[in-house]
Every structure is written in structure tokens, then in C-alpha cells.
Amino acid sequence: MTAPPTALTIAGSDSGGSAGMHADLRTFFACGVHGMTAVTAVTVQNTTGVSGVVEVPAETVAAQIDAVASDIGVGAAKTGMLASAATIDAMLAACDRHGIGRDGRTPFVVDPVAAARSGEPLLHPDALDALRNRAFPRATLVTPNLDEVRLLTGIDARTRDDLLDAAKAIYDFGPEWVLIKSGHLPDDPECVDLLFDGTAALPLPGPRYATEHTHGAGDVFASAITAALAKGASVPDAVRGGKRFVTRSVADAYPLGSGVGPVSTFWRISPRSY
Ligand SMILES: Nc1ncnc2c1ncn2[C@@H]1O[C@H](COP(=O)(O)OP(=O)(O)O)[C@@H](O)[C@H]1O
Ligand SMILES: Cc1ncc(COP(=O)(O)O)c(N)n1
């Protein structure tokens, strides 16, 4: 047997199993990629929200990256909840040691998670600068939602036409590619995301389903992209494939608990068998 491609998520855990590194690992599995983790924080979380956070020491986050990169190897990496500037800087130093990120050539997807869907913060406000000015320039791809765009750039995108301005503003921080996610666009009958490389903008059309169960959608999208990059896909192909994956995941989203349920990562491996 040969080993499958490998991908690393640097993210927080979600005890409810819907978002964060749990969603990332399930997506890696569904995409046929061996998933690895550098846990940044343990969240006490369910479908109604986040009621506690314990941060993992920054040096332990870096040590997890060192451990897997030096032994197993990382085909592609993604970030989720990073919690603090200290963690971001320790992570970037570890990524440097192992060629993860732009110049090292191992694809590096930075999902700038700032808050949970339910509103609780997952990133210290004083870590925004580290994310923008130190993590983004290292990224192959940055994947903000519209709330994160607002926080990072001040741009309040309200229509599809505003997405290009948002993409340009994020691109100015130095990543190779930017993907603006449109799930939070008010009053749009579709979910048309936008991929931008500094010159050309590629719209990624998709339906908008009338479901409230979208917990973990952004994590699943970024993980499906990361899995495809680990398999050697180009960024546009990985993003197009990731969009198909997350759209099907939202289509099959299921209710869970008393709050917001997760998007489904079951559909590819065992459609509706549960
Ligand atoms: N109701 C929906 N129907 C179909 N696709 C959706 C829906 N909500 C979000 N998506 C898609 O899921 C992905 C994640 O989007 P978004 O919700 O903006 O990010 P996040 O989960 O990070 O807040 C995007 O491709 C978006 O277009
Ligand atoms: C540990 C962790 N990471 C990321 C998210 C964001 O996911 P969502 O925006 O769907 O709440 C989360 N809720 N928890």
C-alpha cells in the first residue's frame, strides 16, 4: 500500500463535532486525504454556541507542526481558529522551518476565522495585525467570509458587485490568491463566491439553499480546497472542486441539537445512509 496524500489543519476543536478541526478532518477523510492536526485551542461548543475556550500554548502548536512535518510530511496546510498573535507567530515560524507557505511551495490556505457563527470571538482583536500583515503574505490562498472582510478591511460588502473591492483589499495584504465567500450576502438568491489572483476575478456560482444549518460551511470549503491542493490540483481547480463539495454539503445539511446544525460531509462516502 502507498500512503494517501496528507493535509494538516492548524485549528481549534469543536466539542459538538460540527466546525473547526472536526469539520476539517471529516472533509479530509471524505476527500481521500490523510488528515493531521495542530490544535490551537479547545472550545466548549455545541449547536447553540461557544461557552468556553482554553488556548493551547503557542510553543505546543508549533511543536505539533514540527512533529508531523518532520516525520510524515505535509502535502498542504490550512488554518482555522488561531486564537492569538503569539500562536500566529509561532505557527509561521514552524511553517518556515518546513517550507509551508508561499516561498516554501507547500500550499498554505489561511481561513481567517475571527468568530463562531453564533457570534463568540475566536481570535483576540490584537491578533488581527498578525493575521493581516504576517500570515496573509505567506498564504497561497486567503478565504474570508463577509464578516471577516468587514473586520479585516472595513469594507461592508452588501451586494455581489462589492465582492471585487473586498477581494482587492485582502489581496493588498500580500496573499497569492483571495477567495471571498458569499454565504452572508443579504437578499441574494444565489451563493456566488469570488476567486481573485490580483488580475482576474473568477465567479464561482452556486445555489443558495433555504437552510439555517450551515455550521462549519467555511471550514469544510477551505478543507476541501486544501485536500485538492494536497493532491496537486491548481488553485482554480481546487477552489472549483471545493465549491462543488461545500454546495453538496450544504444541500445535505442536517438538524442537530437545539441550535444550528452542521453541513454534511457524508454525501460523498455514503449518501443518505444514516
Ligand atoms: N445557504 C447556503 N446555500 C448554499 N451555499 C451556501 C449557503 N451558505 C453558505 N454557502 C456556501 O458555503 C461556503 C461558505 O460560505 P460562508 O457561509 O460565507 O462562510 P463561513 O462558513 O466561513 O461563514 C461558500 O461557498 C458559500 O457560498
Ligand atoms: C473551533 C472552531 N473553529 C471555527 C469555527 C467557525 O465555524 P462557524 O463559522 O461555522 O461557526 C467554530 N465555530 N469553532
PDB file of C-alpha atoms and ligand atoms in Angstrom:
ATOM      1  CA  MET A   1       0.000   0.000   0.000  1.00  0.00           C
ATOM      2  CA  THR A   2       1.141   3.515  -0.677  1.00  0.00           C
ATOM      3  CA  ALA A   3       0.197   6.357   1.652  1.00  0.00           C
ATOM      4  CA  PRO A   4      -2.561   8.783   0.581  1.00  0.00           C
ATOM      5  CA  PRO A   5      -1.784  12.496   0.203  1.00  0.00           C
ATOM      6  CA  THR A   6      -1.527  14.330   3.534  1.00  0.00           C
ATOM      7  CA  ALA A   7      -3.020  17.591   4.791  1.00  0.00           C
ATOM      8  CA  LEU A   8      -2.588  19.491   8.051  1.00  0.00           C
ATOM      9  CA  THR A   9      -5.179  21.646   9.804  1.00  0.00           C
ATOM     10  CA  ILE A  10      -3.975  24.211  12.331  1.00  0.00           C
ATOM     11  CA  ALA A  11      -7.238  24.969  14.119  1.00  0.00           C
ATOM     12  CA  GLY A  12      -9.407  24.762  17.216  1.00  0.00           C
ATOM     13  CA  SER A  13     -11.571  21.825  18.261  1.00  0.00           C
ATOM     14  CA  ASP A  14     -15.382  21.926  18.450  1.00  0.00           C
ATOM     15  CA  SER A  15     -16.771  19.560  21.074  1.00  0.00           C
ATOM     16  CA  GLY A  16     -20.056  19.466  19.109  1.00  0.00           C
ATOM     17  CA  GLY A  17     -18.224  17.966  16.122  1.00  0.00           C
ATOM     18  CA  SER A  18     -19.635  20.433  13.576  1.00  0.00           C
ATOM     19  CA  ALA A  19     -16.964  23.061  12.912  1.00  0.00           C
ATOM     20  CA  GLY A  20     -13.245  23.680  13.400  1.00  0.00           C
ATOM     21  CA  MET A  21     -10.758  20.819  13.167  1.00  0.00           C
ATOM     22  CA  HIS A  22     -13.553  18.251  13.439  1.00  0.00           C
ATOM     23  CA  ALA A  23     -15.102  19.513  10.206  1.00  0.00           C
ATOM     24  CA  ASP A  24     -11.641  19.715   8.637  1.00  0.00           C
ATOM     25  CA  LEU A  25     -10.750  16.100   9.475  1.00  0.00           C
ATOM     26  CA  ARG A  26     -14.096  14.774   8.231  1.00  0.00           C
ATOM     27  CA  THR A  27     -13.631  16.671   4.969  1.00  0.00           C
ATOM     28  CA  PHE A  28     -10.056  15.423   4.534  1.00  0.00           C
ATOM     29  CA  PHE A  29     -11.369  11.865   5.049  1.00  0.00           C
ATOM     30  CA  ALA A  30     -14.203  12.321   2.544  1.00  0.00           C
ATOM     31  CA  CYS A  31     -11.691  13.704   0.041  1.00  0.00           C
ATOM     32  CA  GLY A  32      -9.321  10.736   0.426  1.00  0.00           C
ATOM     33  CA  VAL A  33      -6.565  12.621   2.227  1.00  0.00           C
ATOM     34  CA  HIS A  34      -4.789  11.645   5.465  1.00  0.00           C
ATOM     35  CA  GLY A  35      -5.601  14.469   7.902  1.00  0.00           C
ATOM     36  CA  MET A  36      -3.280  15.748  10.648  1.00  0.00           C
ATOM     37  CA  THR A  37      -3.865  18.388  13.320  1.00  0.00           C
ATOM     38  CA  ALA A  38      -2.068  21.113  15.213  1.00  0.00           C
ATOM     39  CA  VAL A  39      -4.687  22.039  17.818  1.00  0.00           C
ATOM     40  CA  THR A  40      -4.625  25.740  18.743  1.00  0.00           C
ATOM     41  CA  ALA A  41      -7.495  25.826  21.253  1.00  0.00           C
ATOM     42  CA  VAL A  42     -10.120  23.607  22.825  1.00  0.00           C
ATOM     43  CA  THR A  43     -13.578  25.147  22.551  1.00  0.00           C
ATOM     44  CA  VAL A  44     -16.510  24.139  24.720  1.00  0.00           C
ATOM     45  CA  GLN A  45     -19.093  24.287  21.965  1.00  0.00           C
ATOM     46  CA  ASN A  46     -22.426  22.839  20.854  1.00  0.00           C
ATOM     47  CA  THR A  47     -25.084  23.787  18.333  1.00  0.00           C
ATOM     48  CA  THR A  48     -26.135  26.802  20.430  1.00  0.00           C
ATOM     49  CA  GLY A  49     -22.745  28.440  20.783  1.00  0.00           C
ATOM     50  CA  VAL A  50     -19.301  28.556  22.412  1.00  0.00           C
ATOM     51  CA  SER A  51     -19.291  28.652  26.224  1.00  0.00           C
ATOM     52  CA  GLY A  52     -15.571  28.245  26.869  1.00  0.00           C
ATOM     53  CA  VAL A  53     -12.141  28.403  25.244  1.00  0.00           C
ATOM     54  CA  VAL A  54      -8.818  27.047  26.508  1.00  0.00           C
ATOM     55  CA  GLU A  55      -5.874  28.060  24.370  1.00  0.00           C
ATOM     56  CA  VAL A  56      -3.042  25.634  23.698  1.00  0.00           C
ATOM     57  CA  PRO A  57       0.366  27.221  24.416  1.00  0.00           C
ATOM     58  CA  ALA A  58       1.890  28.677  21.236  1.00  0.00           C
ATOM     59  CA  GLU A  59       5.021  26.519  21.568  1.00  0.00           C
ATOM     60  CA  THR A  60       2.838  23.385  21.694  1.00  0.00           C
ATOM     61  CA  VAL A  61       1.089  24.451  18.481  1.00  0.00           C
ATOM     62  CA  ALA A  62       4.497  24.857  16.831  1.00  0.00           C
ATOM     63  CA  ALA A  63       5.678  21.518  18.265  1.00  0.00           C
ATOM     64  CA  GLN A  64       2.695  19.723  16.717  1.00  0.00           C
ATOM     65  CA  ILE A  65       3.578  21.191  13.310  1.00  0.00           C
ATOM     66  CA  ASP A  66       7.237  20.211  13.767  1.00  0.00           C
ATOM     67  CA  ALA A  67       6.262  16.675  14.804  1.00  0.00           C
ATOM     68  CA  VAL A  68       4.094  15.882  11.798  1.00  0.00           C
ATOM     69  CA  ALA A  69       6.078  17.830   9.202  1.00  0.00           C
ATOM     70  CA  SER A  70       9.430  16.282  10.158  1.00  0.00           C
ATOM     71  CA  ASP A  71       8.083  12.704  10.221  1.00  0.00           C
ATOM     72  CA  ILE A  72       5.014  12.372   7.985  1.00  0.00           C
ATOM     73  CA  GLY A  73       5.310  15.347   5.658  1.00  0.00           C
ATOM     74  CA  VAL A  74       2.650  17.922   4.826  1.00  0.00           C
ATOM     75  CA  GLY A  75       1.116  17.934   1.337  1.00  0.00           C
ATOM     76  CA  ALA A  76      -0.894  21.088   2.074  1.00  0.00           C
ATOM     77  CA  ALA A  77      -1.885  23.001   5.222  1.00  0.00           C
ATOM     78  CA  LYS A  78      -4.798  25.153   6.306  1.00  0.00           C
ATOM     79  CA  THR A  79      -5.545  27.346   9.284  1.00  0.00           C
ATOM     80  CA  GLY A  80      -8.804  27.848  11.184  1.00  0.00           C
ATOM     81  CA  MET A  81      -9.151  29.346  14.672  1.00  0.00           C
ATOM     82  CA  LEU A  82      -5.715  30.725  15.602  1.00  0.00           C
ATOM     83  CA  ALA A  83      -6.743  32.485  18.831  1.00  0.00           C
ATOM     84  CA  SER A  84      -3.752  34.795  19.439  1.00  0.00           C
ATOM     85  CA  ALA A  85      -0.861  36.707  17.881  1.00  0.00           C
ATOM     86  CA  ALA A  86       1.589  34.508  19.801  1.00  0.00           C
ATOM     87  CA  THR A  87       0.106  31.399  18.187  1.00  0.00           C
ATOM     88  CA  ILE A  88       0.154  33.000  14.736  1.00  0.00           C
ATOM     89  CA  ASP A  89       3.827  33.916  15.072  1.00  0.00           C
ATOM     90  CA  ALA A  90       4.848  30.514  16.454  1.00  0.00           C
ATOM     91  CA  MET A  91       2.886  28.811  13.675  1.00  0.00           C
ATOM     92  CA  LEU A  92       4.510  30.941  10.975  1.00  0.00           C
ATOM     93  CA  ALA A  93       7.980  30.195  12.334  1.00  0.00           C
ATOM     94  CA  ALA A  94       7.202  26.448  12.280  1.00  0.00           C
ATOM     95  CA  CYS A  95       5.768  26.728   8.760  1.00  0.00           C
ATOM     96  CA  ASP A  96       9.004  28.449   7.713  1.00  0.00           C
ATOM     97  CA  ARG A  97      11.064  25.576   9.081  1.00  0.00           C
ATOM     98  CA  HIS A  98       9.131  23.101   6.906  1.00  0.00           C
ATOM     99  CA  GLY A  99       8.576  25.012   3.680  1.00  0.00           C
ATOM    100  CA  ILE A 100       4.847  25.515   4.318  1.00  0.00           C
ATOM    101  CA  GLY A 101       3.640  28.706   2.648  1.00  0.00           C
ATOM    102  CA  ARG A 102       4.323  30.732  -0.360  1.00  0.00           C
ATOM    103  CA  ASP A 103       8.036  30.527  -0.963  1.00  0.00           C
ATOM    104  CA  GLY A 104       8.408  27.050   0.542  1.00  0.00           C
ATOM    105  CA  ARG A 105       5.860  25.944  -2.066  1.00  0.00           C
ATOM    106  CA  THR A 106       3.746  23.687   0.176  1.00  0.00           C
ATOM    107  CA  PRO A 107       0.236  25.126  -0.378  1.00  0.00           C
ATOM    108  CA  PHE A 108      -0.977  27.102   2.652  1.00  0.00           C
ATOM    109  CA  VAL A 109      -4.639  28.098   2.960  1.00  0.00           C
ATOM    110  CA  VAL A 110      -5.375  30.775   5.574  1.00  0.00           C
ATOM    111  CA  ASP A 111      -9.038  30.842   6.632  1.00  0.00           C
ATOM    112  CA  PRO A 112      -9.126  33.977   8.826  1.00  0.00           C
ATOM    113  CA  VAL A 113     -11.602  32.668  11.407  1.00  0.00           C
ATOM    114  CA  ALA A 114     -12.491  35.510  13.789  1.00  0.00           C
ATOM    115  CA  ALA A 115     -15.775  34.423  15.379  1.00  0.00           C
ATOM    116  CA  ALA A 116     -18.159  31.495  15.559  1.00  0.00           C
ATOM    117  CA  ARG A 117     -21.421  31.589  13.618  1.00  0.00           C
ATOM    118  CA  SER A 118     -23.106  32.164  16.977  1.00  0.00           C
ATOM    119  CA  GLY A 119     -21.015  35.331  17.487  1.00  0.00           C
ATOM    120  CA  GLU A 120     -18.458  34.402  20.144  1.00  0.00           C
ATOM    121  CA  PRO A 121     -14.925  35.633  19.311  1.00  0.00           C
ATOM    122  CA  LEU A 122     -12.329  33.002  18.341  1.00  0.00           C
ATOM    123  CA  LEU A 123      -9.473  35.463  17.787  1.00  0.00           C
ATOM    124  CA  HIS A 124      -8.132  38.176  20.100  1.00  0.00           C
ATOM    125  CA  PRO A 125      -8.704  41.604  18.486  1.00  0.00           C
ATOM    126  CA  ASP A 126      -4.993  42.392  18.856  1.00  0.00           C
ATOM    127  CA  ALA A 127      -4.182  39.368  16.642  1.00  0.00           C
ATOM    128  CA  LEU A 128      -5.740  40.969  13.547  1.00  0.00           C
ATOM    129  CA  ASP A 129      -2.470  42.668  12.614  1.00  0.00           C
ATOM    130  CA  ALA A 130      -0.524  39.418  12.830  1.00  0.00           C
ATOM    131  CA  LEU A 131      -3.093  37.770  10.593  1.00  0.00           C
ATOM    132  CA  ARG A 132      -3.175  40.578   8.026  1.00  0.00           C
ATOM    133  CA  ASN A 133       0.486  41.571   7.929  1.00  0.00           C
ATOM    134  CA  ARG A 134       2.339  38.368   8.763  1.00  0.00           C
ATOM    135  CA  ALA A 135       0.081  35.393   7.901  1.00  0.00           C
ATOM    136  CA  PHE A 136      -1.589  36.698   4.716  1.00  0.00           C
ATOM    137  CA  PRO A 137       1.679  37.408   2.839  1.00  0.00           C
ATOM    138  CA  ARG A 138       2.630  33.744   3.441  1.00  0.00           C
ATOM    139  CA  ALA A 139      -0.666  32.363   2.152  1.00  0.00           C
ATOM    140  CA  THR A 140      -1.317  30.615  -1.118  1.00  0.00           C
ATOM    141  CA  LEU A 141      -4.993  31.446  -0.599  1.00  0.00           C
ATOM    142  CA  VAL A 142      -6.945  33.529   1.966  1.00  0.00           C
ATOM    143  CA  THR A 143     -10.648  32.649   2.374  1.00  0.00           C
ATOM    144  CA  PRO A 144     -12.616  35.278   4.367  1.00  0.00           C
ATOM    145  CA  ASN A 145     -16.374  35.412   4.773  1.00  0.00           C
ATOM    146  CA  LEU A 146     -18.047  38.822   4.655  1.00  0.00           C
ATOM    147  CA  ASP A 147     -17.916  39.388   8.420  1.00  0.00           C
ATOM    148  CA  GLU A 148     -14.170  38.723   8.338  1.00  0.00           C
ATOM    149  CA  VAL A 149     -13.793  41.093   5.352  1.00  0.00           C
ATOM    150  CA  ARG A 150     -15.512  43.799   7.419  1.00  0.00           C
ATOM    151  CA  LEU A 151     -13.251  43.187  10.399  1.00  0.00           C
ATOM    152  CA  LEU A 152     -10.039  42.977   8.359  1.00  0.00           C
ATOM    153  CA  THR A 153     -10.641  45.789   5.854  1.00  0.00           C
ATOM    154  CA  GLY A 154     -13.628  47.865   6.996  1.00  0.00           C
ATOM    155  CA  ILE A 155     -15.425  47.064   3.715  1.00  0.00           C
ATOM    156  CA  ASP A 156     -19.113  46.349   4.256  1.00  0.00           C
ATOM    157  CA  ALA A 157     -19.975  44.191   1.217  1.00  0.00           C
ATOM    158  CA  ARG A 158     -23.731  44.043   0.704  1.00  0.00           C
ATOM    159  CA  THR A 159     -24.112  43.022  -2.951  1.00  0.00           C
ATOM    160  CA  ARG A 160     -22.322  40.746  -5.403  1.00  0.00           C
ATOM    161  CA  ASP A 161     -20.753  43.831  -7.017  1.00  0.00           C
ATOM    162  CA  ASP A 162     -18.958  44.671  -3.746  1.00  0.00           C
ATOM    163  CA  LEU A 163     -17.038  41.371  -3.666  1.00  0.00           C
ATOM    164  CA  LEU A 164     -14.297  42.506  -6.051  1.00  0.00           C
ATOM    165  CA  ASP A 165     -13.457  45.520  -3.870  1.00  0.00           C
ATOM    166  CA  ALA A 166     -13.289  43.170  -0.877  1.00  0.00           C
ATOM    167  CA  ALA A 167     -11.012  40.768  -2.773  1.00  0.00           C
ATOM    168  CA  LYS A 168      -8.691  43.605  -3.833  1.00  0.00           C
ATOM    169  CA  ALA A 169      -8.426  44.926  -0.275  1.00  0.00           C
ATOM    170  CA  ILE A 170      -7.477  41.476   1.078  1.00  0.00           C
ATOM    171  CA  TYR A 171      -5.118  40.898  -1.870  1.00  0.00           C
ATOM    172  CA  ASP A 172      -3.242  44.074  -0.923  1.00  0.00           C
ATOM    173  CA  PHE A 173      -2.017  42.323   2.240  1.00  0.00           C
ATOM    174  CA  GLY A 174       0.029  40.002   0.029  1.00  0.00           C
ATOM    175  CA  PRO A 175      -1.513  36.535  -0.457  1.00  0.00           C
ATOM    176  CA  GLU A 176      -1.226  34.827  -3.843  1.00  0.00           C
ATOM    177  CA  TRP A 177      -4.987  34.284  -4.220  1.00  0.00           C
ATOM    178  CA  VAL A 178      -8.130  35.506  -2.415  1.00  0.00           C
ATOM    179  CA  LEU A 179     -11.481  33.732  -2.184  1.00  0.00           C
ATOM    180  CA  ILE A 180     -14.389  35.844  -0.913  1.00  0.00           C
ATOM    181  CA  LYS A 181     -17.252  33.670   0.372  1.00  0.00           C
ATOM    182  CA  SER A 182     -20.751  34.980  -0.244  1.00  0.00           C
ATOM    183  CA  GLY A 183     -22.810  32.955   2.249  1.00  0.00           C
ATOM    184  CA  HIS A 184     -23.576  36.061   4.314  1.00  0.00           C
ATOM    185  CA  LEU A 185     -24.718  38.283   1.420  1.00  0.00           C
ATOM    186  CA  PRO A 186     -28.165  39.548   2.368  1.00  0.00           C
ATOM    187  CA  ASP A 187     -31.014  39.081  -0.130  1.00  0.00           C
ATOM    188  CA  ASP A 188     -29.018  37.260  -2.822  1.00  0.00           C
ATOM    189  CA  PRO A 189     -30.893  34.304  -4.347  1.00  0.00           C
ATOM    190  CA  GLU A 190     -27.584  32.545  -5.138  1.00  0.00           C
ATOM    191  CA  CYS A 191     -24.209  31.993  -3.432  1.00  0.00           C
ATOM    192  CA  VAL A 192     -21.689  33.288  -5.961  1.00  0.00           C
ATOM    193  CA  ASP A 193     -18.220  33.346  -4.361  1.00  0.00           C
ATOM    194  CA  LEU A 194     -15.294  35.183  -5.987  1.00  0.00           C
ATOM    195  CA  LEU A 195     -11.715  33.989  -6.614  1.00  0.00           C
ATOM    196  CA  PHE A 196      -9.119  36.691  -7.348  1.00  0.00           C
ATOM    197  CA  ASP A 197      -5.412  36.490  -8.210  1.00  0.00           C
ATOM    198  CA  GLY A 198      -4.633  40.208  -8.372  1.00  0.00           C
ATOM    199  CA  THR A 199      -5.652  40.465 -12.014  1.00  0.00           C
ATOM    200  CA  ALA A 200      -8.562  38.232 -12.945  1.00  0.00           C
ATOM    201  CA  ALA A 201     -11.733  37.550 -10.957  1.00  0.00           C
ATOM    202  CA  LEU A 202     -13.386  34.146 -11.323  1.00  0.00           C
ATOM    203  CA  PRO A 203     -17.002  33.930 -10.091  1.00  0.00           C
ATOM    204  CA  LEU A 204     -17.957  30.601  -8.516  1.00  0.00           C
ATOM    205  CA  PRO A 205     -21.698  30.253  -8.934  1.00  0.00           C
ATOM    206  CA  GLY A 206     -23.811  28.059  -6.696  1.00  0.00           C
ATOM    207  CA  PRO A 207     -27.381  27.815  -5.475  1.00  0.00           C
ATOM    208  CA  ARG A 208     -28.454  29.215  -2.118  1.00  0.00           C
ATOM    209  CA  TYR A 209     -30.358  26.648  -0.095  1.00  0.00           C
ATOM    210  CA  ALA A 210     -33.002  27.687   2.413  1.00  0.00           C
ATOM    211  CA  THR A 211     -31.358  26.045   5.402  1.00  0.00           C
ATOM    212  CA  GLU A 212     -30.200  27.513   8.691  1.00  0.00           C
ATOM    213  CA  HIS A 213     -27.892  24.518   9.230  1.00  0.00           C
ATOM    214  CA  THR A 214     -24.610  25.890   7.897  1.00  0.00           C
ATOM    215  CA  HIS A 215     -22.355  25.407  10.926  1.00  0.00           C
ATOM    216  CA  GLY A 216     -18.868  24.587   9.629  1.00  0.00           C
ATOM    217  CA  ALA A 217     -19.560  25.537   5.975  1.00  0.00           C
ATOM    218  CA  GLY A 218     -16.461  27.713   5.673  1.00  0.00           C
ATOM    219  CA  ASP A 219     -14.239  25.117   7.371  1.00  0.00           C
ATOM    220  CA  VAL A 220     -15.498  22.408   5.002  1.00  0.00           C
ATOM    221  CA  PHE A 221     -14.926  24.637   1.960  1.00  0.00           C
ATOM    222  CA  ALA A 222     -11.345  25.530   2.936  1.00  0.00           C
ATOM    223  CA  SER A 223     -10.573  21.901   3.855  1.00  0.00           C
ATOM    224  CA  ALA A 224     -11.895  20.526   0.563  1.00  0.00           C
ATOM    225  CA  ILE A 225      -9.701  23.075  -1.230  1.00  0.00           C
ATOM    226  CA  THR A 226      -6.702  22.095   0.918  1.00  0.00           C
ATOM    227  CA  ALA A 227      -7.297  18.389   0.195  1.00  0.00           C
ATOM    228  CA  ALA A 228      -7.335  19.074  -3.545  1.00  0.00           C
ATOM    229  CA  LEU A 229      -4.134  21.145  -3.271  1.00  0.00           C
ATOM    230  CA  ALA A 230      -2.518  18.239  -1.372  1.00  0.00           C
ATOM    231  CA  LYS A 231      -3.379  16.065  -4.367  1.00  0.00           C
ATOM    232  CA  GLY A 232      -1.608  18.518  -6.693  1.00  0.00           C
ATOM    233  CA  ALA A 233      -4.550  20.496  -8.121  1.00  0.00           C
ATOM    234  CA  SER A 234      -4.081  24.089  -9.255  1.00  0.00           C
ATOM    235  CA  VAL A 235      -5.702  26.769  -7.069  1.00  0.00           C
ATOM    236  CA  PRO A 236      -8.603  27.447  -9.516  1.00  0.00           C
ATOM    237  CA  ASP A 237      -9.316  23.708  -9.905  1.00  0.00           C
ATOM    238  CA  ALA A 238      -9.085  23.138  -6.138  1.00  0.00           C
ATOM    239  CA  VAL A 239     -11.467  26.045  -5.468  1.00  0.00           C
ATOM    240  CA  ARG A 240     -13.965  24.910  -8.128  1.00  0.00           C
ATOM    241  CA  GLY A 241     -13.893  21.372  -6.659  1.00  0.00           C
ATOM    242  CA  GLY A 242     -14.194  22.754  -3.121  1.00  0.00           C
ATOM    243  CA  LYS A 243     -17.224  24.817  -4.147  1.00  0.00           C
ATOM    244  CA  ARG A 244     -18.921  21.676  -5.532  1.00  0.00           C
ATOM    245  CA  PHE A 245     -18.071  19.831  -2.303  1.00  0.00           C
ATOM    246  CA  VAL A 246     -19.409  22.521   0.054  1.00  0.00           C
ATOM    247  CA  THR A 247     -22.538  23.104  -2.056  1.00  0.00           C
ATOM    248  CA  ARG A 248     -23.457  19.413  -1.778  1.00  0.00           C
ATOM    249  CA  SER A 249     -22.579  19.540   1.922  1.00  0.00           C
ATOM    250  CA  VAL A 250     -24.995  22.456   2.459  1.00  0.00           C
ATOM    251  CA  ALA A 251     -27.662  20.679   0.373  1.00  0.00           C
ATOM    252  CA  ASP A 252     -27.471  17.710   2.781  1.00  0.00           C
ATOM    253  CA  ALA A 253     -27.061  19.783   5.987  1.00  0.00           C
ATOM    254  CA  TYR A 254     -28.886  18.246   8.918  1.00  0.00           C
ATOM    255  CA  PRO A 255     -30.530  19.447  12.128  1.00  0.00           C
ATOM    256  CA  LEU A 256     -28.684  18.616  15.326  1.00  0.00           C
ATOM    257  CA  GLY A 257     -29.272  19.626  18.957  1.00  0.00           C
ATOM    258  CA  SER A 258     -31.426  22.674  19.580  1.00  0.00           C
ATOM    259  CA  GLY A 259     -29.392  25.212  17.597  1.00  0.00           C
ATOM    260  CA  VAL A 260     -27.646  25.412  14.231  1.00  0.00           C
ATOM    261  CA  GLY A 261     -26.808  22.029  12.665  1.00  0.00           C
ATOM    262  CA  PRO A 262     -23.747  21.227  10.532  1.00  0.00           C
ATOM    263  CA  VAL A 263     -23.272  20.912   6.803  1.00  0.00           C
ATOM    264  CA  SER A 264     -22.919  17.246   5.862  1.00  0.00           C
ATOM    265  CA  THR A 265     -19.618  15.673   4.926  1.00  0.00           C
ATOM    266  CA  PHE A 266     -21.287  12.277   4.460  1.00  0.00           C
ATOM    267  CA  TRP A 267     -22.672  12.753   0.973  1.00  0.00           C
ATOM    268  CA  ARG A 268     -19.643  11.591  -0.991  1.00  0.00           C
ATOM    269  CA  ILE A 269     -18.783   8.494   1.036  1.00  0.00           C
ATOM    270  CA  SER A 270     -22.240   7.219   1.954  1.00  0.00           C
ATOM    271  CA  PRO A 271     -25.116   9.283   0.585  1.00  0.00           C
ATOM    272  CA  ARG A 272     -28.042   9.381   2.972  1.00  0.00           C
ATOM    273  CA  SER A 273     -27.178   6.056   4.566  1.00  0.00           C
ATOM    274  CA  TYR A 274     -27.518   7.178   8.177  1.00  0.00           C
TER     275      TYR A 274
HETATM  276  N1  LIG B   1     -27.476  28.686   2.329  1.00  0.00           N
HETATM  277  C1  LIG B   1     -26.457  28.309   1.527  1.00  0.00           C
HETATM  278  N2  LIG B   1     -26.704  27.584   0.398  1.00  0.00           N
HETATM  279  C2  LIG B   1     -25.696  27.200  -0.416  1.00  0.00           C
HETATM  280  N3  LIG B   1     -24.401  27.504  -0.194  1.00  0.00           N
HETATM  281  C3  LIG B   1     -24.101  28.217   0.913  1.00  0.00           C
HETATM  282  C4  LIG B   1     -25.099  28.657   1.842  1.00  0.00           C
HETATM  283  N4  LIG B   1     -24.490  29.356   2.845  1.00  0.00           N
HETATM  284  C5  LIG B   1     -23.174  29.338   2.582  1.00  0.00           C
HETATM  285  N5  LIG B   1     -22.939  28.674   1.406  1.00  0.00           N
HETATM  286  C6  LIG B   1     -21.631  28.453   0.775  1.00  0.00           C
HETATM  287  O1  LIG B   1     -20.815  27.843   1.749  1.00  0.00           O
HETATM  288  C7  LIG B   1     -19.477  28.354   1.650  1.00  0.00           C
HETATM  289  C8  LIG B   1     -19.112  29.022   2.978  1.00  0.00           C
HETATM  290  O2  LIG B   1     -19.651  30.310   2.955  1.00  0.00           O
HETATM  291  P1  LIG B   1     -19.869  31.311   4.154  1.00  0.00           P
HETATM  292  O3  LIG B   1     -21.124  30.944   4.864  1.00  0.00           O
HETATM  293  O4  LIG B   1     -19.847  32.673   3.543  1.00  0.00           O
HETATM  294  O5  LIG B   1     -18.591  31.094   5.053  1.00  0.00           O
HETATM  295  P2  LIG B   1     -18.387  30.842   6.618  1.00  0.00           P
HETATM  296  O6  LIG B   1     -18.948  29.483   6.934  1.00  0.00           O
HETATM  297  O7  LIG B   1     -16.902  30.930   6.789  1.00  0.00           O
HETATM  298  O8  LIG B   1     -19.141  31.943   7.323  1.00  0.00           O
HETATM  299  C9  LIG B   1     -19.499  29.301   0.434  1.00  0.00           C
HETATM  300  O9  LIG B   1     -19.186  28.597  -0.749  1.00  0.00           O
HETATM  301  C10 LIG B   1     -20.935  29.757   0.394  1.00  0.00           C
HETATM  302  O10 LIG B   1     -21.289  30.213  -0.891  1.00  0.00           O
HETATM  303  C1  LIG B   2     -13.211  25.746  16.760  1.00  0.00           C
HETATM  304  C2  LIG B   2     -13.996  26.472  15.758  1.00  0.00           C
HETATM  305  N1  LIG B   2     -13.403  26.846  14.598  1.00  0.00           N
HETATM  306  C3  LIG B   2     -14.109  27.519  13.668  1.00  0.00           C
HETATM  307  C4  LIG B   2     -15.448  27.816  13.851  1.00  0.00           C
HETATM  308  C5  LIG B   2     -16.189  28.618  12.812  1.00  0.00           C
HETATM  309  O1  LIG B   2     -17.241  27.905  12.225  1.00  0.00           O
HETATM  310  P1  LIG B   2     -18.677  28.602  12.073  1.00  0.00           P
HETATM  311  O2  LIG B   2     -18.457  29.968  11.446  1.00  0.00           O
HETATM  312  O3  LIG B   2     -19.471  27.706  11.187  1.00  0.00           O
HETATM  313  O4  LIG B   2     -19.237  28.715  13.489  1.00  0.00           O
HETATM  314  C6  LIG B   2     -16.047  27.412  15.076  1.00  0.00           C
HETATM  315  N2  LIG B   2     -17.351  27.658  15.343  1.00  0.00           N
HETATM  316  N3  LIG B   2     -15.301  26.739  16.005  1.00  0.00           N
END
